[in-house]
């Protein structure tokens, strides 16, 4: 996906009642321009499997998909974020653990 077809991350976070937990070191990046810059710094993803540790609600995950990651495995310890991550799943070959 080259554009973001998903609702704004801020809305997704609100809809799922997510709050960043200090105990889990959480800090969710809402700025898609910033997450895309981060993802671009790691690109290109041709023929790569991308492993993302700690996607939270998926801000960087979306950006990785938009910048060309087609095989993405995201591992998150906070199960509260899984419903938000599930919304991203149909937009890439994404595995959630
Ligand atoms: C700073 S937040 C990053 C959030 C996200 N990447 C973003 O784009 O905003 C770090 C994330 O790592 C997760 N985390 C912390 N320890 C972890 C672990 N051992 N395995 C998987 N996820 C972990 C936290 O629950 C949190 O969601």
Tab-separated table of C-alpha atoms in Angstrom, residues 28-87:
chain	number	residue	atom	x	y	z
A	28	UNK	CA	2.728	6.023	20.474
A	29	UNK	CA	3.866	8.058	17.467
A	30	UNK	CA	0.817	9.566	15.774
A	31	UNK	CA	2.614	11.600	13.096
A	32	UNK	CA	2.526	9.575	9.875
A	33	UNK	CA	5.123	11.865	8.268
A	34	UNK	CA	7.533	10.958	11.052
A	35	UNK	CA	6.836	7.219	10.989
A	36	UNK	CA	7.223	7.218	7.196
A	37	UNK	CA	10.604	8.932	7.541
A	38	UNK	CA	11.654	6.248	10.029
A	39	UNK	CA	10.424	3.483	7.717
A	40	UNK	CA	12.172	5.058	4.709
A	41	UNK	CA	15.432	5.030	6.630
A	42	UNK	CA	15.134	1.240	6.876
A	43	UNK	CA	13.940	0.690	3.269
A	44	UNK	CA	14.176	-0.831	0.710
A	45	UNK	CA	12.344	-3.929	1.848
A	46	UNK	CA	12.490	-5.893	-1.439
A	47	UNK	CA	12.703	-9.590	-0.737
A	48	UNK	CA	12.918	-8.921	2.998
A	49	UNK	CA	10.821	-10.131	5.864
A	50	UNK	CA	10.458	-7.281	8.335
A	51	UNK	CA	10.205	-8.029	12.064
A	52	UNK	CA	8.812	-5.217	14.176
A	53	UNK	CA	9.122	-5.593	17.932
A	54	UNK	CA	6.644	-3.492	19.885
A	55	UNK	CA	4.268	-2.081	17.256
A	56	UNK	CA	1.858	-0.730	19.872
A	57	UNK	CA	-1.306	0.290	17.974
A	58	UNK	CA	0.583	0.136	14.681
A	59	UNK	CA	1.781	3.629	13.762
A	60	UNK	CA	5.146	2.470	12.472
A	61	UNK	CA	3.564	-0.736	11.156
A	62	UNK	CA	1.393	1.271	8.778
A	63	UNK	CA	4.395	3.264	7.625
A	64	UNK	CA	6.454	0.123	7.001
A	65	UNK	CA	3.665	-1.241	4.790
A	66	UNK	CA	3.357	2.082	2.951
A	67	UNK	CA	7.099	2.123	2.287
A	68	UNK	CA	6.984	-1.301	0.678
A	69	UNK	CA	7.282	-3.938	3.398
A	70	UNK	CA	5.151	-6.794	2.107
A	71	UNK	CA	6.047	-9.482	4.624
A	72	UNK	CA	5.831	-8.118	8.133
A	73	UNK	CA	5.827	-9.893	11.465
A	74	UNK	CA	4.895	-7.680	14.412
A	75	UNK	CA	5.419	-8.937	17.958
A	76	UNK	CA	3.668	-6.994	20.721
A	77	UNK	CA	3.491	-7.933	24.385
A	78	UNK	CA	0.515	-5.691	25.163
A	79	UNK	CA	-2.563	-7.644	24.044
A	80	UNK	CA	-4.717	-4.503	24.412
A	81	UNK	CA	-3.250	-3.272	21.117
A	82	UNK	CA	-4.162	-6.396	19.127
A	83	UNK	CA	-7.625	-5.209	17.961
A	84	UNK	CA	-6.000	-2.064	16.522
A	85	UNK	CA	-3.285	-4.158	14.861
A	86	UNK	CA	-5.894	-6.542	13.447
A	87	UNK	CA	-7.307	-3.614	11.446
